[in-house]
Short mmCIF file of C-alpha atoms and ligand atoms in Angstrom, two decimals:
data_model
loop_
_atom_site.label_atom_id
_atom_site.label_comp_id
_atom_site.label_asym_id
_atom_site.label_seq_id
_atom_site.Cartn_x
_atom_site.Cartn_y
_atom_site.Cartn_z
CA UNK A 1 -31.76 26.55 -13.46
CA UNK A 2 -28.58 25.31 -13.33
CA UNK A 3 -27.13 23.91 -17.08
CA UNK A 4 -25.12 20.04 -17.09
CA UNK A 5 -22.00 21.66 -17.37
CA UNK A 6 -22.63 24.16 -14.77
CA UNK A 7 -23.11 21.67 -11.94
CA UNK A 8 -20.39 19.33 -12.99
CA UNK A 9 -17.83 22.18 -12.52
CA UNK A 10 -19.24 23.11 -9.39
CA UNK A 11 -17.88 18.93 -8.25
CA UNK A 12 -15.09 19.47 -6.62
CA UNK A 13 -11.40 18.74 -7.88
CA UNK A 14 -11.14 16.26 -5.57
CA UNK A 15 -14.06 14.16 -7.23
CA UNK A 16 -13.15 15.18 -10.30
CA UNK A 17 -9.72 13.85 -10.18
CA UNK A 18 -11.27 10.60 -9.05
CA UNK A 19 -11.92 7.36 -12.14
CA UNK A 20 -14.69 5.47 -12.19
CA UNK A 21 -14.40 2.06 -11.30
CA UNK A 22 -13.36 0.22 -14.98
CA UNK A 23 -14.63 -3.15 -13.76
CA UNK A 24 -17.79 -1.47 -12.79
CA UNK A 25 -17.36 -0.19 -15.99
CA UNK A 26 -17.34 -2.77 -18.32
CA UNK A 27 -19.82 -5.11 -16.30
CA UNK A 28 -22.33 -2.01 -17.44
CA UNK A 29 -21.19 -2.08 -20.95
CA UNK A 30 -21.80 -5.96 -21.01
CA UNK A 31 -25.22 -5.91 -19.26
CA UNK A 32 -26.10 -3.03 -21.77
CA UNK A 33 -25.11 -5.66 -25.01
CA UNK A 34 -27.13 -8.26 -23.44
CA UNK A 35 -30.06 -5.96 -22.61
CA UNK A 36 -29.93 -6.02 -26.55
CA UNK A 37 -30.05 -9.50 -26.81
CA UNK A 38 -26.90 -10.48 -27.50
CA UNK A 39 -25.71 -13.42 -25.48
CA UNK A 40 -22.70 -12.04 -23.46
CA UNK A 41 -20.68 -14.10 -21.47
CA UNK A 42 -19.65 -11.79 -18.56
CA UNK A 43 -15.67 -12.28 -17.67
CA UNK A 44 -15.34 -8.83 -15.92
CA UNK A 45 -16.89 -9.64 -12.87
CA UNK A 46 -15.00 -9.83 -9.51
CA UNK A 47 -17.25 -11.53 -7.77
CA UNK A 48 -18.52 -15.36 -7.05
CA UNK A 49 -20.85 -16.63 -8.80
CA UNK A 50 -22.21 -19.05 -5.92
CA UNK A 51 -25.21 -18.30 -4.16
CA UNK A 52 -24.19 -17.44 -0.04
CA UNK A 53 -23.78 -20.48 2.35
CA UNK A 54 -27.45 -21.56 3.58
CA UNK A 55 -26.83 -21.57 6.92
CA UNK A 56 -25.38 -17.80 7.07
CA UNK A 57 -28.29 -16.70 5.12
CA UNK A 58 -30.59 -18.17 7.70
CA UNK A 59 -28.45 -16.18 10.61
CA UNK A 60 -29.73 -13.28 8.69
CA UNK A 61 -33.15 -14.20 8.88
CA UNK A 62 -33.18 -15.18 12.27
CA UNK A 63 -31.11 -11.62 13.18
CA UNK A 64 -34.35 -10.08 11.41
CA UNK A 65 -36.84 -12.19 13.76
CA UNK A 66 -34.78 -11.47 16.50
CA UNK A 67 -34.71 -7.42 16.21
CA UNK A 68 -31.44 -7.37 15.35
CA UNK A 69 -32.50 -3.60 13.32
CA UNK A 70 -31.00 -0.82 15.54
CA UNK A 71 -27.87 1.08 14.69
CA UNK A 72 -24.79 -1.20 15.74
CA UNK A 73 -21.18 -0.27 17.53
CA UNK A 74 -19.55 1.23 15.10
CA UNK A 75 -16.43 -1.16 15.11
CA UNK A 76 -18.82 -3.98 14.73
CA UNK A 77 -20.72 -5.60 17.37
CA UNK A 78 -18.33 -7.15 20.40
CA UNK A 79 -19.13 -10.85 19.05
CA UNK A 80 -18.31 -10.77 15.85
CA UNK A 81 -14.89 -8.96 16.41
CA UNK A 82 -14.56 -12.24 18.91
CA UNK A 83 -15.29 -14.41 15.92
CA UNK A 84 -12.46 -12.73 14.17
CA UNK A 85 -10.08 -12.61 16.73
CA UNK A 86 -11.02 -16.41 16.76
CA UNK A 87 -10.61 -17.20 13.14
CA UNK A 88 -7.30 -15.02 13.49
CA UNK A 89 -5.96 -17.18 15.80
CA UNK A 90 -7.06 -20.52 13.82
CA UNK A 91 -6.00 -19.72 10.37
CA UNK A 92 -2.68 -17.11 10.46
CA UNK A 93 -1.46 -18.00 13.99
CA UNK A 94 -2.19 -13.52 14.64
CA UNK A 95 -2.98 -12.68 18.14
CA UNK A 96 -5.32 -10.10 18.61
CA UNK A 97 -7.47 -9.00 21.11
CA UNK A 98 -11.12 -7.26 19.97
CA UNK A 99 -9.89 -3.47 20.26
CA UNK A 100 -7.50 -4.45 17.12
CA UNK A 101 -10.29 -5.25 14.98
CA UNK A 102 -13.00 -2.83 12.91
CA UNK A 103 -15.37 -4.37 11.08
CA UNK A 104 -16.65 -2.23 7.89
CA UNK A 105 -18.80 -1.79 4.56
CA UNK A 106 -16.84 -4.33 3.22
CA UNK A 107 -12.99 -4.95 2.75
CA UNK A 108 -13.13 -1.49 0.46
CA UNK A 109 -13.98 0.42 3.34
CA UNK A 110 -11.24 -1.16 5.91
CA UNK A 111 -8.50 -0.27 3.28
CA UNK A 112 -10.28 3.62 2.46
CA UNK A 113 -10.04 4.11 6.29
CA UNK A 114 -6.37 2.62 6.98
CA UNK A 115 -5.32 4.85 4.04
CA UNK A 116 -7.32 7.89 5.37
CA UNK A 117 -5.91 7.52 8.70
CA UNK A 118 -2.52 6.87 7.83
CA UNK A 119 -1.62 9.07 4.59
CA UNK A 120 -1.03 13.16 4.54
CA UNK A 121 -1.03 14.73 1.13
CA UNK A 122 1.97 14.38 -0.37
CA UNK A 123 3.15 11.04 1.22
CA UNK A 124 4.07 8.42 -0.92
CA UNK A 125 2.32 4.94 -1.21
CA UNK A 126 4.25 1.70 -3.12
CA UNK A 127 1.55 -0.15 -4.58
CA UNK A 128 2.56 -3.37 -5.69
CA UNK A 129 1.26 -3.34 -9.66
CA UNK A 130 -0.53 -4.81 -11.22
CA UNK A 131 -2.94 -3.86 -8.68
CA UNK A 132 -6.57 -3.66 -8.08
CA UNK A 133 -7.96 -0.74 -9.33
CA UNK A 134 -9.33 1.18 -6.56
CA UNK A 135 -5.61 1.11 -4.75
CA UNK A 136 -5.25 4.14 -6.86
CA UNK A 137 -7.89 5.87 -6.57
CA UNK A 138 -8.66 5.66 -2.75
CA UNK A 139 -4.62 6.99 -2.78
CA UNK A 140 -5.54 10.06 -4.85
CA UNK A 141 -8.36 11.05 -2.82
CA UNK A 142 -5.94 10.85 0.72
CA UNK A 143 -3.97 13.28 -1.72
CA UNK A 144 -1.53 10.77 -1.28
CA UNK A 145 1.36 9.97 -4.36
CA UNK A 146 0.78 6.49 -5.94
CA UNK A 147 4.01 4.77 -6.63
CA UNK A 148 3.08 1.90 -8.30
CA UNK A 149 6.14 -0.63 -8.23
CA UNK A 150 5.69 -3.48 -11.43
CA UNK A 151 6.63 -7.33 -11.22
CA UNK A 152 7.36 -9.47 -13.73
CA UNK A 153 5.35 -11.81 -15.64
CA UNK A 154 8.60 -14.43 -15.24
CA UNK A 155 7.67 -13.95 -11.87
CA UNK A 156 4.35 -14.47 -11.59
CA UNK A 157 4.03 -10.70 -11.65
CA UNK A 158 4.96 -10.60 -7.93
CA UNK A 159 7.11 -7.94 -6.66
CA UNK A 160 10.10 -8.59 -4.64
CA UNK A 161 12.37 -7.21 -1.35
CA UNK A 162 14.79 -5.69 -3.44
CA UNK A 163 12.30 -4.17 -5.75
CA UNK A 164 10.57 -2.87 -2.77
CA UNK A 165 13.85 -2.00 -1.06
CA UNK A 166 14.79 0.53 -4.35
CA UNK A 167 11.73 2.20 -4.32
CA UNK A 168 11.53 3.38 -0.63
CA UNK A 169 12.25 6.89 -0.55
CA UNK A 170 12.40 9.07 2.84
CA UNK A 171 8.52 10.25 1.72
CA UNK A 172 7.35 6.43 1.49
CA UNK A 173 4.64 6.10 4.32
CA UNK A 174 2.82 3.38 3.08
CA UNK A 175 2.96 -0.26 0.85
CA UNK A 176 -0.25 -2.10 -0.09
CA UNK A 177 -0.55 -5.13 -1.72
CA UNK A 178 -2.92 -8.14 -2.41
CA UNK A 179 -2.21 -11.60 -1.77
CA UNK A 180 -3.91 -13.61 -3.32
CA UNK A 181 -3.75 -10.76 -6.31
CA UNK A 182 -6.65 -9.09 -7.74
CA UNK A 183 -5.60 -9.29 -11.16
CA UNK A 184 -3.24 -11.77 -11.24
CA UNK A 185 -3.85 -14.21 -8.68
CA UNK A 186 -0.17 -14.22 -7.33
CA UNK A 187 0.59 -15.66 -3.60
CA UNK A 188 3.69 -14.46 -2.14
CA UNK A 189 5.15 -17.36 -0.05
CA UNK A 190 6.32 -17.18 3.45
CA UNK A 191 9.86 -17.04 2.10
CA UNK A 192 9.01 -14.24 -0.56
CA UNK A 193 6.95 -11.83 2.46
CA UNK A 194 9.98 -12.78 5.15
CA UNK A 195 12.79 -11.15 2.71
CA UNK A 196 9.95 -8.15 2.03
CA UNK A 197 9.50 -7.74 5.77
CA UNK A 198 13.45 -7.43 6.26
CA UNK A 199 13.22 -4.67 4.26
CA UNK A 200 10.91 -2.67 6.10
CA UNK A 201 12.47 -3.32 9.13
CA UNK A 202 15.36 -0.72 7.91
CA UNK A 203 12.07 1.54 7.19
CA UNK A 204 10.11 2.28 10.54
CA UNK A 205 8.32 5.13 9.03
CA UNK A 206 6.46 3.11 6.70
CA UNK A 207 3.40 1.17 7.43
CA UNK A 208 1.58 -1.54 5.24
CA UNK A 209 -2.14 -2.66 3.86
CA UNK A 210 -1.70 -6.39 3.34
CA UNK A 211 -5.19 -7.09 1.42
CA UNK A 212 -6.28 -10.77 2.19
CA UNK A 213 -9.71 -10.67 0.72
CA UNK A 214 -8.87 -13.91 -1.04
CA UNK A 215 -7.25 -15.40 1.34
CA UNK A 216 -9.37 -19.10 1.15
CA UNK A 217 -8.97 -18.97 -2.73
CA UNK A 218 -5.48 -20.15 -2.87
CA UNK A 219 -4.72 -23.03 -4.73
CA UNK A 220 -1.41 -24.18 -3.04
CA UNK A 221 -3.26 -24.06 0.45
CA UNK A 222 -0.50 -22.18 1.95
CA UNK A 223 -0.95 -18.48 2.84
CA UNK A 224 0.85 -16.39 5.03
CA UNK A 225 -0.03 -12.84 6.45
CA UNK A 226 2.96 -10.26 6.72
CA UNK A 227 1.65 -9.52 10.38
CA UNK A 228 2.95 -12.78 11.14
CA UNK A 229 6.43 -11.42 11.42
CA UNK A 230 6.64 -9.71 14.66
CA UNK A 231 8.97 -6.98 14.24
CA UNK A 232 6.89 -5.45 11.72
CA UNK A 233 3.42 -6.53 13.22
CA UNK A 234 2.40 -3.12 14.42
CA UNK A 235 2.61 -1.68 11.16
CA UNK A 236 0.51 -4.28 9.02
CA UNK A 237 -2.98 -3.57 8.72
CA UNK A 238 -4.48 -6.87 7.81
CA UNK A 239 -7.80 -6.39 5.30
CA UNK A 240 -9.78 -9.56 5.04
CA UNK A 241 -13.72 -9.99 4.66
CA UNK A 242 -16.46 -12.20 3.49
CA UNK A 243 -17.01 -11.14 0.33
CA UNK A 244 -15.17 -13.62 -2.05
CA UNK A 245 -14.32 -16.67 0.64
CA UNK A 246 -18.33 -16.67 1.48
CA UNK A 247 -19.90 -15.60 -1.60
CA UNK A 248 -20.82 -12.77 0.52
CA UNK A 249 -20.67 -9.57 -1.97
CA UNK A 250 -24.08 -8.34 -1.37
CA UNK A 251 -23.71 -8.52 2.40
CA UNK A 252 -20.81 -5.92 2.95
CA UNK A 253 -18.92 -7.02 5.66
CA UNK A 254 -14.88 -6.46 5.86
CA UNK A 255 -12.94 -6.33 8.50
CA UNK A 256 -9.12 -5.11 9.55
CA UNK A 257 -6.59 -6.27 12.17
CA UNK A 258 -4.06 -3.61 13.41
CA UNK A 259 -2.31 -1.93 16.12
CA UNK A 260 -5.08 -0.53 18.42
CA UNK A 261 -4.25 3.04 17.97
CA UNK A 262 -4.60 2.73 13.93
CA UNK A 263 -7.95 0.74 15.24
CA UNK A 264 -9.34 3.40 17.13
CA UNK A 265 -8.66 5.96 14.23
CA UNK A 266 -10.19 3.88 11.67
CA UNK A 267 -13.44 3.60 14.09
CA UNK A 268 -13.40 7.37 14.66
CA UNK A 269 -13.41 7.99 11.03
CA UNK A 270 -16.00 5.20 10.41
CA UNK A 271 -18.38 6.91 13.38
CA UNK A 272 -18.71 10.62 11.17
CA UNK A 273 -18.92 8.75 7.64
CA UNK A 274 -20.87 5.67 8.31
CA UNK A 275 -21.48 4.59 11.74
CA UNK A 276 -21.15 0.52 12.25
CA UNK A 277 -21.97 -1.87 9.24
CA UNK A 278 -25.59 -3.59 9.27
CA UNK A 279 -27.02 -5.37 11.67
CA UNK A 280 -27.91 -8.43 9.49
CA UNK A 281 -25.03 -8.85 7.60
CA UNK A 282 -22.72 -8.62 10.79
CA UNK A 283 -24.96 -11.26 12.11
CA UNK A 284 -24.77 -13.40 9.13
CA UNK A 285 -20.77 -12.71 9.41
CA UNK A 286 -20.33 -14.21 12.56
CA UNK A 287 -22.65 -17.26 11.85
CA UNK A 288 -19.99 -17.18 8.43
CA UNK A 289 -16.73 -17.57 10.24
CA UNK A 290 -17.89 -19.54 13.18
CA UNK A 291 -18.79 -22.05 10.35
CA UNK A 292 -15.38 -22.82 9.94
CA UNK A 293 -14.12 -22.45 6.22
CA UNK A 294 -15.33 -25.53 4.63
CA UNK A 295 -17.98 -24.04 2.42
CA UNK A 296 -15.11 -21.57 1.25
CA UNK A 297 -13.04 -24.47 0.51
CA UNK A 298 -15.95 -26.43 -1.54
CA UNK A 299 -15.64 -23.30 -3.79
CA UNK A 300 -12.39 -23.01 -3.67
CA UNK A 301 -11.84 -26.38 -5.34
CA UNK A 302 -14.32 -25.37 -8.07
CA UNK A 303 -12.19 -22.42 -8.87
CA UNK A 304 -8.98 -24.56 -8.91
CA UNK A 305 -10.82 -26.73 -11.50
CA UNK A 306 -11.96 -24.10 -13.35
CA UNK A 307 -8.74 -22.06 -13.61
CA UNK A 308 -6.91 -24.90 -15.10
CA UNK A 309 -9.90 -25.31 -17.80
CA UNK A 310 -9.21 -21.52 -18.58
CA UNK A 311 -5.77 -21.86 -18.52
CA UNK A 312 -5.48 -25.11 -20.58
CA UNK A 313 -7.51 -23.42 -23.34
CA UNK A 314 -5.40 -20.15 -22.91
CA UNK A 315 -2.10 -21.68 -23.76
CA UNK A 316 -3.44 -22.96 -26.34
CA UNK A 317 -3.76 -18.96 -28.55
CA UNK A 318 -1.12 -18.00 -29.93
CA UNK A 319 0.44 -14.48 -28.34
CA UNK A 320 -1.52 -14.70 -25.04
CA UNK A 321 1.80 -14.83 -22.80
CA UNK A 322 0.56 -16.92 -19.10
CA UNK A 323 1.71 -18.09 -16.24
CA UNK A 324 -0.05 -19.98 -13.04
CA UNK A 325 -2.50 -18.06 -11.16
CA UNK A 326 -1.76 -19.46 -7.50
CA UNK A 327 -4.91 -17.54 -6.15
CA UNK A 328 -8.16 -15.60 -6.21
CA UNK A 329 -9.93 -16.19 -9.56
CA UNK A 330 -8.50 -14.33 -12.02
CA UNK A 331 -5.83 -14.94 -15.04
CA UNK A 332 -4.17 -11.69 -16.58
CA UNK A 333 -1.96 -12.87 -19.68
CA UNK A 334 -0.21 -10.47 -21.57
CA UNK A 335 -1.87 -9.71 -25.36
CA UNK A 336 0.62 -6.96 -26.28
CA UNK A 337 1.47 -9.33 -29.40
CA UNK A 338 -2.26 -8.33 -30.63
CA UNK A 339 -1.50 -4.53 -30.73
CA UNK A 340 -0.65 -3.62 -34.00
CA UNK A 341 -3.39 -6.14 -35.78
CA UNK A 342 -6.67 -4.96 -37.31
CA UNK A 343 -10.22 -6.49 -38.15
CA UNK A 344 -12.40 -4.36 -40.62
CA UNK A 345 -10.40 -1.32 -41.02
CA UNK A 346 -10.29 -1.02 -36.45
CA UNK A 347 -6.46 -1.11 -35.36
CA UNK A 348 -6.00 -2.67 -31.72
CA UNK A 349 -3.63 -0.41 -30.30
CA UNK A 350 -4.21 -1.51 -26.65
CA UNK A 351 -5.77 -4.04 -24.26
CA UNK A 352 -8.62 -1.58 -24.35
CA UNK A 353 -9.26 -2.15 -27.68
CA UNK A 354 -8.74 -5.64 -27.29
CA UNK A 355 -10.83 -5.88 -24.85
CA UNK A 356 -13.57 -3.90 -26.64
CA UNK A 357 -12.87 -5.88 -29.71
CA UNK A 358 -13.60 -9.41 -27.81
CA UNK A 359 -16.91 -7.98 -26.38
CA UNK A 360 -18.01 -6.75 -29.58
CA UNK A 361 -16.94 -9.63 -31.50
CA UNK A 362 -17.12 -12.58 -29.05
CA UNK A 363 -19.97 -11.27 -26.58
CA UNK A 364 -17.27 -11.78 -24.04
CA UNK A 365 -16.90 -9.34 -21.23
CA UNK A 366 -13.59 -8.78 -19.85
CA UNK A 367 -11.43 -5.63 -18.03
CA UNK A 368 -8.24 -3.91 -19.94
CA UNK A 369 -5.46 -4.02 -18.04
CA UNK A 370 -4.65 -0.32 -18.27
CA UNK A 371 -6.71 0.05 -14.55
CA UNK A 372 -4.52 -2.43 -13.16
CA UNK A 373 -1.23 -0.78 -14.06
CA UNK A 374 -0.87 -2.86 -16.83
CA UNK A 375 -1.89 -2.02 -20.18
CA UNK A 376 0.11 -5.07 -21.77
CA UNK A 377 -2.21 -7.32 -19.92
CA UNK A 378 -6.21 -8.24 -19.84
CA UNK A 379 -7.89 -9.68 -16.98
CA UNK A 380 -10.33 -11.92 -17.66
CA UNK A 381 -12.27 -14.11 -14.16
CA UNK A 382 -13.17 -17.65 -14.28
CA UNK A 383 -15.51 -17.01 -11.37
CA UNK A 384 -18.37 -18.88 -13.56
CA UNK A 385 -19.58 -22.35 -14.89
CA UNK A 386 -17.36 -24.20 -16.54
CA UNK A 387 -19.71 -24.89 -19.88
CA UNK A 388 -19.66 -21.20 -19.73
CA UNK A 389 -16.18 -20.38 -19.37
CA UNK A 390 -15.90 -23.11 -21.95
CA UNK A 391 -18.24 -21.21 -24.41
CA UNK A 392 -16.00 -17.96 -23.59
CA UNK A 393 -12.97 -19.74 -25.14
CA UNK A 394 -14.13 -21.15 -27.97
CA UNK A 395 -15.49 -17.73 -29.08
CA UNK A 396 -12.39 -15.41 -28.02
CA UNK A 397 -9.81 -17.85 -30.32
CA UNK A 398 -12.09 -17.42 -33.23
CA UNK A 399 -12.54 -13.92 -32.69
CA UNK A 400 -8.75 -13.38 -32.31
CA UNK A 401 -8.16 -15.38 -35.89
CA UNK A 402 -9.53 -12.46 -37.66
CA UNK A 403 -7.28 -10.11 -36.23
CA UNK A 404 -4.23 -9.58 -38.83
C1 PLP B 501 -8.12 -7.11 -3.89
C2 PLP B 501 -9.46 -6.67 -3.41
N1 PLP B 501 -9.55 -6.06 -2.23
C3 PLP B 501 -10.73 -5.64 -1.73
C4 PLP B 501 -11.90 -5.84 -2.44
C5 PLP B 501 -13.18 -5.30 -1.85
O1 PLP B 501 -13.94 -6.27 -1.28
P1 PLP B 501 -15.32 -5.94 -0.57
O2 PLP B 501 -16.39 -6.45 -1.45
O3 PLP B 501 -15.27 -6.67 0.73
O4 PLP B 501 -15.39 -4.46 -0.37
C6 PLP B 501 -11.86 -6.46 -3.68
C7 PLP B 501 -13.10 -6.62 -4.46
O5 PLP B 501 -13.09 -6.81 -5.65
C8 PLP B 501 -10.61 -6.90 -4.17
O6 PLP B 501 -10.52 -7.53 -5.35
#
């Protein structure tokens, strides 16, 4: 027999070097305090809280009746790349044909395989920080070298062309990037990604991941995809999916636009690790996007109303420093004016502890900013009710009051 610590050294490095998922993290920690019976508001999720559209759910039932349960192309089957070639076309003005487009287990998977087929160990990758967590981590198992590039909180914590333009080195063979931003809900304009685009046009080695997951959560109803910008269009990998537009988590379904050779790499990889996404889900997909966006938008709106209830309330505590989340449903403040205060003998040195301290004071739920690249900062997601996120408020200022 084989002891514990036997087995785990026998992991290798490359798994071992790998973090688990803090967001994943914490939503444990918080189901594990309310498995005691605490009433725990949960603020660490990334995910909607509405139930899926009705009518895609019932293109998943119908795909069952229909025998839609054999393995599927591996790409994704030919009608549902149509439907995104289609909704493409509608919503970013992107031409693409099919062969551009490879659908995978969800938008995590289209970004693993772009940075799997385009990074050799050793090659650097900006990532545009605060970022989402798994940026990192997919980097680090490519053997890739994270480069994580900060903006500012005056701007919206958005990084910009000459921020990007200083840290291109000859080594730089990648940039990734979310907009709308997982944490911080930051949009870059037109204006912002034109100037950003310039810059890599001096730069032909390097290639980009522009992450769009959240593209129908935007709350100036403007967005704009770097492929957009033809010069540079054959070195943008688009990311989108259905996860957070549809309320689609469960389903896993993502999806990338690219040049067709980057394509056809991203489908060979896809064939030895997973074959082609499920059958249902891609089915439900399709019925999903050839609905148009209008149940997206519905939701949309109720995130708009809800992030101006959180951030109302927020402005209201003292040393939580905020600005307006454009996108997505997140707000990160800064908290760094906590560190350095103490409840009961327990010093908050960090947003870890902070956010510890708020789930073991308030029953509130939220993610340190550490796994975002910013340990000044927490994250906290207003993707649920309002009497709820409401609740959450009320308890986190009273909580903070004790800290001195
Ligand atoms: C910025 C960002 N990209 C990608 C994903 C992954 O989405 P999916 O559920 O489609 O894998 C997430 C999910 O949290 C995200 O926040």
């Amino acid at each position: 027999m084989q002891n514990t610590e036997e087995v785990r050294s026998a992991l290798s490095d490359r798994i071992q070097a790998l973090s688990e998922s803090q967001t994943i993290a914490m939503a444990k920690k918080a189901r594990e305090l309310a498995a005691q019976g605490f009433d725990v508001i949960n603020l660490s999720f990334g995910e909607p809280d509405f139930q899926t559209p009705q009518y895609i759910k019932d293109a998943a039932k119908k795909a069952i009746d229909d025998g839609f349960t054999f393995y599927t192309p591996v790409p994704g089957y030919p009608e549902l790349r149509q439907e995104i070639v289609n909704k493409f076309k509608r919503d970013n003005n992107l031409d693409y044909k099919p062969e551009n487009i490879v659908v995978s287990t969800g938008a995590k998977q289209s970004i693993a395989n772009a940075v799997m087929c385009l990074v050799n160990p050793g090659d650097e990758v900006i990532i545009f920080s605060p970022y989402w967590v798994s940026y990192e981590e997919i980097v680090k198992l490519a053997e890739g070298v994270s480069v994580p590039v900060m903006g500012s909180l005056e701007n919206d914590f958005k990084v910009t062309a000459a921020q990007l333009e200083q840290a291109i080195t000859s080594n730089t063979k990648l940039v990734m990037y979310s907009s709308p931003s997982n944490p911080t809900g930051a949009v870059w304009d037109e204006d912002e990604l034109r100037a950003i685009a310039k810059v890599l046009e001096k730069h032909p080695q390097v290639y980009v991941i522009a992450d769009e997951i959240y593209e129908y959560i935007n709350f100036e109803g403007k967005h704009f995809s770097l492929a957009c910008v033809d010069s540079i269009k054959d070195r943008v990998v688009t990311v989108n999916g259905l996860s957070k537009g549809y309320a689609m988590t469960g389903w896993r379904v993502g999806y990338m636009a690219a040049n067709k050779e980057i394509a056809a790499a991203c489908d060979k990889l896809q064939s030895q690790v997973t074959s082609g996404t499920c059958s249902i889900s891609q089915k439900a997909a399709a019925a999903a996007l050839q609905g148009g966006k209008e149940s997206a938008l519905e939701m949309a709106e109720a995130y708009r109303r809800r992030r101006n209830l959180v951030l109302d309330s927020m402005n209201e505590i003292e040393g939580f420093k905020t600005y307006l989340p454009a996108g997505a449903f997140y707000i990160f403040p800064d908290v760094s004016d906590y560190f350095g205060k103490s409840y009961e003998g327990k010093t908050i040195e960090n947003s870890e502890d902070l956010s510890m301290f708020l789930l073991a004071d308030a029953h509130v739920a939220t993610v340190g900013g550490e796994a975002f690249g910013a340990p000044q900062c927490i994250r906290f997601s207003f993707a649920t009710s309002d009497e709820k996120l409401t609740e959450a408020l009320r308890r986190i200022k009273s909580s903070l009051a004790k800290l001195q």
